[in-house]
PDB file of C-alpha atoms in Angstrom:
ATOM      1  CA  MET J1249     397.720  23.659 107.687  1.00 36.00           C
ATOM      2  CA  ARG J1250     394.298  23.611 109.053  1.00 39.00           C
ATOM      3  CA  CYS J1251     391.223  24.320 106.731  1.00 42.00           C
ATOM      4  CA  ASN J1252     389.634  27.830 106.714  1.00 41.00           C
ATOM      5  CA  PRO J1253     387.087  27.855 109.611  1.00 38.00           C
ATOM      6  CA  GLY J1254     385.123  30.699 107.919  1.00 41.00           C
ATOM      7  CA  VAL J1255     384.534  28.825 104.697  1.00 37.00           C
ATOM      8  CA  ALA J1256     383.594  25.434 106.348  1.00 42.00           C
ATOM      9  CA  LEU J1257     381.230  27.323 108.941  1.00 40.00           C
ATOM     10  CA  VAL J1258     379.633  29.356 106.231  1.00 36.00           C
ATOM     11  CA  ALA J1259     378.965  26.081 104.248  1.00 41.00           C
ATOM     12  CA  LEU J1260     377.675  24.360 107.296  1.00 43.00           C
ATOM     13  CA  ALA J1261     375.302  27.449 108.003  1.00 38.00           C
ATOM     14  CA  ALA J1262     374.124  27.476 104.438  1.00 37.00           C
ATOM     15  CA  CYS J1263     373.358  23.570 104.659  1.00 47.00           C
ATOM     16  CA  ILE J1264     371.431  24.249 107.899  1.00 38.00           C
ATOM     17  CA  SER J1265     369.335  27.044 106.438  1.00 35.00           C
ATOM     18  CA  LEU J1266     368.373  25.066 103.411  1.00 36.00           C
ATOM     19  CA  GLY J1267     367.137  22.234 105.812  1.00 40.00           C
ATOM     20  CA  PRO J1268     365.760  19.109 103.852  1.00 39.00           C
ATOM     21  CA  ALA J1269     367.087  20.617 100.561  1.00 39.00           C
ATOM     22  CA  CYS J1270     370.507  20.153 101.948  1.00 52.00           C
ATOM     23  CA  ALA J1271     370.044  16.524 103.189  1.00 64.00           C
ATOM     24  CA  ALA J1272     372.612  14.091 101.936  1.00 72.00           C
ATOM     25  CA  GLU J1273     371.723  11.865  99.050  1.00 81.00           C
ATOM     26  CA  PRO J1274     371.492   8.178  99.869  1.00 86.00           C
ATOM     27  CA  VAL J1275     374.545   5.940  99.142  1.00 94.00           C
ATOM     28  CA  HIS J1276     373.600   4.304  95.891  1.00 92.00           C
ATOM     29  CA  CYS J1277     375.052   0.872  96.427  1.00 96.00           C
ATOM     30  CA  GLY J1278     373.998  -2.451  98.065  1.00 95.00           C
ATOM     31  CA  PRO J1279     372.858  -3.794 100.302  1.00 96.00           C
ATOM     32  CA  PHE J1280     375.117  -6.687  99.508  1.00 98.00           C
ATOM     33  CA  ALA J1281     374.399  -9.316 102.104  1.00 97.00           C
ATOM     34  CA  HIS J1282     371.295 -11.493 102.759  1.00 93.00           C
ATOM     35  CA  GLU J1283     371.747 -11.122 106.413  1.00 94.00           C
ATOM     36  CA  GLN J1284     371.412  -8.436 109.176  1.00 94.00           C
ATOM     37  CA  LEU J1285     374.159  -6.023 109.860  1.00 96.00           C
ATOM     38  CA  PRO J1286     375.874  -6.466 113.238  1.00 96.00           C
ATOM     39  CA  ILE J1287     374.506  -3.967 115.834  1.00 97.00           C
ATOM     40  CA  PRO J1288     376.789  -0.979 116.212  1.00 98.00           C
ATOM     41  CA  MET J1289     378.871  -1.471 119.466  1.00 98.00           C
ATOM     42  CA  PRO J1290     381.838  -0.104 121.197  1.00 98.00           C
ATOM     43  CA  SER J1291     385.080  -1.841 120.963  1.00 97.00           C
ATOM     44  CA  PRO J1292     385.671  -4.385 123.755  1.00 95.00           C
ATOM     45  CA  TYR J1293     389.187  -3.063 124.386  1.00 95.00           C
ATOM     46  CA  SER J1294     389.608  -0.410 127.003  1.00 96.00           C
ATOM     47  CA  SER J1295     392.518   1.269 125.076  1.00 97.00           C
ATOM     48  CA  ALA J1296     390.252   1.610 121.984  1.00 98.00           C
ATOM     49  CA  LEU J1297     387.586   3.326 124.138  1.00 97.00           C
ATOM     50  CA  GLU J1298     390.132   5.716 125.551  1.00 98.00           C
ATOM     51  CA  ARG J1299     391.181   6.575 122.113  1.00 98.00           C
ATOM     52  CA  ALA J1300     387.674   6.979 120.898  1.00 98.00           C
ATOM     53  CA  LYS J1301     387.069   9.557 123.755  1.00 98.00           C
ATOM     54  CA  TRP J1302     390.295  11.239 122.663  1.00 98.00           C
ATOM     55  CA  ILE J1303     389.084  11.665 119.079  1.00 98.00           C
ATOM     56  CA  SER J1304     385.729  13.015 120.160  1.00 98.00           C
ATOM     57  CA  GLN J1305     387.555  15.601 122.063  1.00 98.00           C
ATOM     58  CA  ALA J1306     389.932  16.433 119.227  1.00 98.00           C
ATOM     59  CA  VAL J1307     387.131  16.933 116.774  1.00 98.00           C
ATOM     60  CA  LYS J1308     385.340  19.325 119.082  1.00 97.00           C
ATOM     61  CA  SER J1309     388.427  21.491 119.976  1.00 96.00           C
ATOM     62  CA  SER J1310     389.834  21.994 116.472  1.00 94.00           C
ATOM     63  CA  LEU J1311     388.785  22.302 112.865  1.00 95.00           C
ATOM     64  CA  TYR J1312     390.581  19.856 110.672  1.00 97.00           C
ATOM     65  CA  SER J1313     390.848  19.697 106.879  1.00 96.00           C
ATOM     66  CA  VAL J1314     390.692  15.871 106.676  1.00 97.00           C
ATOM     67  CA  LEU J1315     389.570  13.203 109.214  1.00 98.00           C
ATOM     68  CA  PHE J1316     391.089   9.696 108.673  1.00 98.00           C
ATOM     69  CA  PHE J1317     388.718   7.007 109.911  1.00 98.00           C
ATOM     70  CA  GLY J1318     389.925   3.368 110.243  1.00 98.00           C
ATOM     71  CA  ASP J1319     391.337   0.693 112.368  1.00 98.00           C
ATOM     72  CA  SER J1320     395.067  -0.116 113.409  1.00 98.00           C
ATOM     73  CA  LEU J1321     396.142   0.306 109.708  1.00 98.00           C
ATOM     74  CA  THR J1322     395.179   4.051 110.089  1.00 98.00           C
ATOM     75  CA  GLU J1323     396.004   4.418 113.896  1.00 98.00           C
ATOM     76  CA  GLY J1324     399.451   2.825 113.102  1.00 98.00           C
ATOM     77  CA  TRP J1325     400.569   5.256 110.436  1.00 98.00           C
ATOM     78  CA  ASP J1326     404.404   5.706 110.690  1.00 98.00           C
ATOM     79  CA  ALA J1327     404.778   8.898 112.527  1.00 97.00           C
ATOM     80  CA  THR J1328     407.520  10.327 110.311  1.00 97.00           C
ATOM     81  CA  VAL J1329     405.597   9.527 107.210  1.00 97.00           C
ATOM     82  CA  TRP J1330     402.419  11.085 108.816  1.00 97.00           C
ATOM     83  CA  GLU J1331     404.186  14.244 109.767  1.00 95.00           C
ATOM     84  CA  ARG J1332     405.891  14.584 106.390  1.00 93.00           C
ATOM     85  CA  SER J1333     402.811  13.757 104.093  1.00 91.00           C
ATOM     86  CA  LEU J1334     399.611  14.341 106.078  1.00 93.00           C
ATOM     87  CA  ALA J1335     399.990  16.437 109.323  1.00 92.00           C
ATOM     88  CA  SER J1336     400.712  19.582 107.181  1.00 90.00           C
ATOM     89  CA  ARG J1337     397.311  19.069 105.303  1.00 93.00           C
ATOM     90  CA  GLY J1338     395.377  19.537 108.782  1.00 95.00           C
ATOM     91  CA  ALA J1339     394.710  15.983 109.047  1.00 97.00           C
ATOM     92  CA  LEU J1340     393.605  14.066 112.185  1.00 98.00           C
ATOM     93  CA  ASN J1341     394.322  10.376 112.607  1.00 98.00           C
ATOM     94  CA  ALA J1342     391.091   8.959 113.891  1.00 98.00           C
ATOM     95  CA  GLY J1343     391.995   5.404 113.558  1.00 98.00           C
ATOM     96  CA  VAL J1344     391.382   2.878 116.353  1.00 98.00           C
ATOM     97  CA  SER J1345     393.165  -0.368 116.434  1.00 98.00           C
ATOM     98  CA  GLY J1346     390.809  -3.484 116.463  1.00 98.00           C
ATOM     99  CA  ASP J1347     388.061  -1.652 115.064  1.00 98.00           C
ATOM    100  CA  ARG J1348     385.498  -3.659 112.715  1.00 98.00           C
ATOM    101  CA  THR J1349     382.784  -1.767 110.767  1.00 98.00           C
ATOM    102  CA  ASP J1350     380.235  -1.994 113.656  1.00 98.00           C
ATOM    103  CA  ASN J1351     382.861  -0.564 116.092  1.00 98.00           C
ATOM    104  CA  LEU J1352     383.572   2.417 113.770  1.00 98.00           C
ATOM    105  CA  LEU J1353     379.752   3.013 113.298  1.00 98.00           C
ATOM    106  CA  TRP J1354     379.344   3.212 117.054  1.00 98.00           C
ATOM    107  CA  ARG J1355     382.106   5.853 117.121  1.00 98.00           C
ATOM    108  CA  LEU J1356     380.524   7.852 114.423  1.00 98.00           C
ATOM    109  CA  GLN J1357     377.236   7.733 116.270  1.00 98.00           C
ATOM    110  CA  ASN J1358     378.730   8.665 119.698  1.00 98.00           C
ATOM    111  CA  GLY J1359     380.950  11.547 119.307  1.00 98.00           C
ATOM    112  CA  ASN J1360     383.539  10.989 116.858  1.00 98.00           C
ATOM    113  CA  LEU J1361     381.619  13.366 114.318  1.00 98.00           C
ATOM    114  CA  ALA J1362     380.593  15.928 116.965  1.00 97.00           C
ATOM    115  CA  GLY J1363     382.928  18.724 115.597  1.00 96.00           C
ATOM    116  CA  PRO J1364     382.713  20.978 112.529  1.00 96.00           C
ATOM    117  CA  PRO J1365     382.780  19.503 108.985  1.00 97.00           C
ATOM    118  CA  PRO J1366     386.067  18.825 107.455  1.00 97.00           C
ATOM    119  CA  GLN J1367     386.701  19.227 103.752  1.00 96.00           C
ATOM    120  CA  ALA J1368     387.389  15.594 103.353  1.00 97.00           C
ATOM    121  CA  VAL J1369     387.161  12.289 105.167  1.00 98.00           C
ATOM    122  CA  VAL J1370     389.306   9.431 104.399  1.00 98.00           C
ATOM    123  CA  LEU J1371     387.789   6.011 105.049  1.00 98.00           C
ATOM    124  CA  LEU J1372     389.584   2.595 105.372  1.00 98.00           C
ATOM    125  CA  ILE J1373     387.706   0.009 107.182  1.00 98.00           C
ATOM    126  CA  GLY J1374     386.604  -3.621 106.891  1.00 98.00           C
ATOM    127  CA  THR J1375     389.816  -5.901 107.180  1.00 98.00           C
ATOM    128  CA  ASN J1376     388.985  -6.842 110.591  1.00 98.00           C
ATOM    129  CA  ASP J1377     385.523  -7.863 109.722  1.00 98.00           C
ATOM    130  CA  LEU J1378     387.005 -10.561 107.270  1.00 98.00           C
ATOM    131  CA  ALA J1379     389.382 -11.754 109.896  1.00 97.00           C
ATOM    132  CA  TYR J1380     386.470 -12.065 112.379  1.00 97.00           C
ATOM    133  CA  GLY J1381     384.795 -14.550 109.838  1.00 97.00           C
ATOM    134  CA  ARG J1382     382.389 -12.260 108.216  1.00 98.00           C
ATOM    135  CA  THR J1383     381.623 -12.615 104.496  1.00 98.00           C
ATOM    136  CA  PRO J1384     382.859  -9.999 102.077  1.00 98.00           C
ATOM    137  CA  GLU J1385     379.324  -9.042 101.370  1.00 98.00           C
ATOM    138  CA  LEU J1386     378.602  -8.402 105.136  1.00 98.00           C
ATOM    139  CA  ALA J1387     381.894  -6.591 105.351  1.00 98.00           C
ATOM    140  CA  ALA J1388     380.930  -4.422 102.414  1.00 98.00           C
ATOM    141  CA  ASP J1389     377.544  -3.605 103.984  1.00 98.00           C
ATOM    142  CA  GLY J1390     379.504  -2.577 107.006  1.00 98.00           C
ATOM    143  CA  VAL J1391     381.462   0.007 104.922  1.00 98.00           C
ATOM    144  CA  ARG J1392     378.234   1.114 103.346  1.00 98.00           C
ATOM    145  CA  ALA J1393     376.741   1.804 106.675  1.00 98.00           C
ATOM    146  CA  ALA J1394     379.795   3.922 107.854  1.00 98.00           C
ATOM    147  CA  LEU J1395     379.382   5.812 104.451  1.00 98.00           C
ATOM    148  CA  GLU J1396     375.741   6.566 105.194  1.00 98.00           C
ATOM    149  CA  ALA J1397     376.689   7.935 108.692  1.00 98.00           C
ATOM    150  CA  LEU J1398     379.336  10.212 107.325  1.00 98.00           C
ATOM    151  CA  ARG J1399     377.009  11.535 104.431  1.00 98.00           C
ATOM    152  CA  GLN J1400     374.170  12.197 106.957  1.00 97.00           C
ATOM    153  CA  ARG J1401     376.421  14.052 109.367  1.00 97.00           C
ATOM    154  CA  PHE J1402     378.706  15.878 106.746  1.00 98.00           C
ATOM    155  CA  PRO J1403     376.611  16.164 103.596  1.00 97.00           C
ATOM    156  CA  ALA J1404     378.935  18.797 102.154  1.00 96.00           C
ATOM    157  CA  THR J1405     382.256  16.987 102.881  1.00 97.00           C
ATOM    158  CA  THR J1406     383.915  14.627 100.140  1.00 97.00           C
ATOM    159  CA  ILE J1407     384.710  11.082 101.313  1.00 98.00           C
ATOM    160  CA  LEU J1408     387.718   9.387  99.889  1.00 98.00           C
ATOM    161  CA  LEU J1409     386.824   5.587 100.201  1.00 98.00           C
ATOM    162  CA  LEU J1410     389.953   3.537 100.043  1.00 98.00           C
ATOM    163  CA  GLY J1411     389.791  -0.144  98.984  1.00 98.00           C
ATOM    164  CA  LEU J1412     390.850  -2.656 101.482  1.00 98.00           C
ATOM    165  CA  LEU J1413     394.688  -3.114 101.450  1.00 98.00           C
ATOM    166  CA  PRO J1414     396.144  -6.423 100.531  1.00 98.00           C
ATOM    167  CA  ARG J1415     396.957  -8.791 103.372  1.00 97.00           C
ATOM    168  CA  GLU J1416     398.754 -12.049 103.448  1.00 98.00           C
ATOM    169  CA  GLU J1417     401.762 -12.743 101.278  1.00 98.00           C
ATOM    170  CA  ALA J1418     400.306 -14.578  98.244  1.00 98.00           C
ATOM    171  CA  SER J1419     397.622 -13.397  95.910  1.00 97.00           C
ATOM    172  CA  THR J1420     395.650 -16.326  96.404  1.00 98.00           C
ATOM    173  CA  ALA J1421     395.555 -16.352 100.079  1.00 98.00           C
ATOM    174  CA  PRO J1422     392.036 -16.571 101.515  1.00 98.00           C
ATOM    175  CA  LEU J1423     391.867 -13.061 103.212  1.00 98.00           C
ATOM    176  CA  ARG J1424     393.562 -11.481 100.125  1.00 98.00           C
ATOM    177  CA  VAL J1425     391.025 -12.843  97.895  1.00 98.00           C
ATOM    178  CA  ALA J1426     388.149 -11.879 100.513  1.00 98.00           C
ATOM    179  CA  ALA J1427     389.513  -8.276 100.516  1.00 98.00           C
ATOM    180  CA  THR J1428     389.598  -8.106  96.646  1.00 98.00           C
ATOM    181  CA  MET J1429     385.800  -9.146  96.726  1.00 98.00           C
ATOM    182  CA  VAL J1430     384.889  -6.497  99.205  1.00 98.00           C
ATOM    183  CA  ASN J1431     386.683  -3.800  96.966  1.00 98.00           C
ATOM    184  CA  HIS J1432     384.753  -5.068  93.956  1.00 98.00           C
ATOM    185  CA  LEU J1433     381.415  -4.433  95.942  1.00 98.00           C
ATOM    186  CA  ILE J1434     382.301  -1.134  97.620  1.00 98.00           C
ATOM    187  CA  ARG J1435     383.687   0.599  94.533  1.00 98.00           C
ATOM    188  CA  ALA J1436     380.051   0.774  93.392  1.00 98.00           C
ATOM    189  CA  CYS J1437     379.344   3.137  96.418  1.00 98.00           C
ATOM    190  CA  ALA J1438     381.415   5.949  94.819  1.00 98.00           C
ATOM    191  CA  ASP J1439     379.631   8.625  92.723  1.00 96.00           C
ATOM    192  CA  GLY J1440     382.714  10.559  91.844  1.00 93.00           C
ATOM    193  CA  GLU J1441     381.462  13.703  93.667  1.00 94.00           C
ATOM    194  CA  HIS J1442     380.350  13.190  97.135  1.00 96.00           C
ATOM    195  CA  ILE J1443     382.247   9.655  97.411  1.00 98.00           C
ATOM    196  CA  VAL J1444     385.435   9.073  95.594  1.00 97.00           C
ATOM    197  CA  TYR J1445     386.941   5.554  95.491  1.00 98.00           C
ATOM    198  CA  ALA J1446     390.600   4.783  95.286  1.00 98.00           C
ATOM    199  CA  ASP J1447     392.226   1.336  95.247  1.00 98.00           C
ATOM    200  CA  ILE J1448     395.913   2.285  96.285  1.00 98.00           C
ATOM    201  CA  GLY J1449     397.020  -1.163  97.726  1.00 98.00           C
ATOM    202  CA  ASP J1450     398.672  -2.449  94.549  1.00 98.00           C
ATOM    203  CA  VAL J1451     401.622  -0.048  95.382  1.00 98.00           C
ATOM    204  CA  LEU J1452     402.460  -2.424  98.236  1.00 98.00           C
ATOM    205  CA  LEU J1453     402.964  -5.424  96.102  1.00 98.00           C
ATOM    206  CA  ASP J1454     406.170  -6.590  94.336  1.00 98.00           C
ATOM    207  CA  GLY J1455     406.351  -7.615  90.633  1.00 97.00           C
ATOM    208  CA  ASP J1456     404.847 -11.096  91.370  1.00 97.00           C
ATOM    209  CA  GLY J1457     401.883  -9.698  93.517  1.00 97.00           C
ATOM    210  CA  ARG J1458     403.519 -10.671  96.978  1.00 98.00           C
ATOM    211  CA  LEU J1459     402.966  -8.696 100.022  1.00 98.00           C
ATOM    212  CA  THR J1460     406.750  -9.035 101.173  1.00 98.00           C
ATOM    213  CA  THR J1461     408.011  -8.832 104.807  1.00 98.00           C
ATOM    214  CA  ALA J1462     409.962  -5.791 103.993  1.00 98.00           C
ATOM    215  CA  VAL J1463     406.611  -4.023 103.586  1.00 98.00           C
ATOM    216  CA  SER J1464     404.402  -6.118 106.013  1.00 98.00           C
ATOM    217  CA  PRO J1465     406.158  -8.307 108.446  1.00 98.00           C
ATOM    218  CA  ASP J1466     402.969  -9.905 109.660  1.00 98.00           C
ATOM    219  CA  GLY J1467     401.023  -9.833 106.404  1.00 98.00           C
ATOM    220  CA  LEU J1468     398.690  -7.217 107.650  1.00 98.00           C
ATOM    221  CA  HIS J1469     400.326  -4.181 109.370  1.00 98.00           C
ATOM    222  CA  PHE J1470     403.092  -2.027 107.514  1.00 98.00           C
ATOM    223  CA  THR J1471     406.687  -0.854 108.020  1.00 98.00           C
ATOM    224  CA  ALA J1472     407.720   2.757 107.383  1.00 98.00           C
ATOM    225  CA  ARG J1473     408.496   1.664 103.739  1.00 98.00           C
ATOM    226  CA  GLY J1474     404.886   0.359 103.382  1.00 98.00           C
ATOM    227  CA  TYR J1475     403.526   3.740 104.689  1.00 98.00           C
ATOM    228  CA  SER J1476     405.771   5.524 102.421  1.00 98.00           C
ATOM    229  CA  LEU J1477     404.479   3.743  99.471  1.00 98.00           C
ATOM    230  CA  LEU J1478     400.859   4.293 100.629  1.00 98.00           C
ATOM    231  CA  ALA J1479     401.560   7.996 100.922  1.00 97.00           C
ATOM    232  CA  SER J1480     403.047   8.268  97.517  1.00 97.00           C
ATOM    233  CA  ARG J1481     399.614   7.091  96.120  1.00 97.00           C
ATOM    234  CA  LEU J1482     397.407   8.796  98.603  1.00 97.00           C
ATOM    235  CA  GLU J1483     398.982  12.422  98.280  1.00 95.00           C
ATOM    236  CA  PRO J1484     397.743  12.870  94.518  1.00 95.00           C
ATOM    237  CA  GLU J1485     394.297  11.859  95.803  1.00 95.00           C
ATOM    238  CA  LEU J1486     394.200  14.234  98.620  1.00 94.00           C
ATOM    239  CA  ASP J1487     395.651  16.952  96.166  1.00 93.00           C
ATOM    240  CA  ARG J1488     392.564  16.480  94.045  1.00 90.00           C
ATOM    241  CA  LEU J1489     390.309  16.790  96.982  1.00 89.00           C
ATOM    242  CA  LEU J1490     392.079  19.568  99.084  1.00 85.00           C
ATOM    243  CA  GLY J1491     394.364  21.218  96.622  1.00 78.00           C
ATOM    244  CA  PRO J1492     398.135  20.790  96.844  1.00 74.00           C
ATOM    245  CA  ILE J1493     400.074  21.877 100.079  1.00 67.00           C
ATOM    246  CA  ARG J1494     401.153  25.571  99.929  1.00 64.00           C
TER     247      ARG J1494
END
């Protein structure tokens, strides 16, 4: 189910007519790090650039209810789970494998927001920043920069900001701890109206807080079972933003 083009375009026209009065409010969090953000740049992978071009064409050619921006954890959604839980909501998978926050920001500035405004955006980004050796504070600032870009382009769109998902098996593993630190920072970016925060990753863990191989064989990417678990937590959040599927 795609969103109603008339409603979205009327809202956009109203926003344009109001001019500065309709400008997006700033994101009220951070900055978190005491260092400069990396300059937005395209992904070094040719496959990622091709996918970014495809996303730009997709958003120009159709009106979607919700855009999912992220990295391989978004692009790699299990196809069956996506069709069952998200495709019927008029969702576009705009994830690109390998993206860090600076790669995503480049996409947002270079065509991936060139279409009409969706009702909602789901944002899940930052885990590759940590794997690249960036601090949780710098990763959080990268998330904040993406939020700013989304708010400026789509001021009437609600953003569902997802906390970084758990990685590595043990709760004490370095990247798991770093992801938790990022989430502690970025939750402050939510205002409950324009930006809504949801930390859904706990559904992936067993009773001892472990990320098992049945859910994530490599401690990062997820099986169909993992995506089914995520969908079970994501669907109520989308119901609140978009209304239930009819």
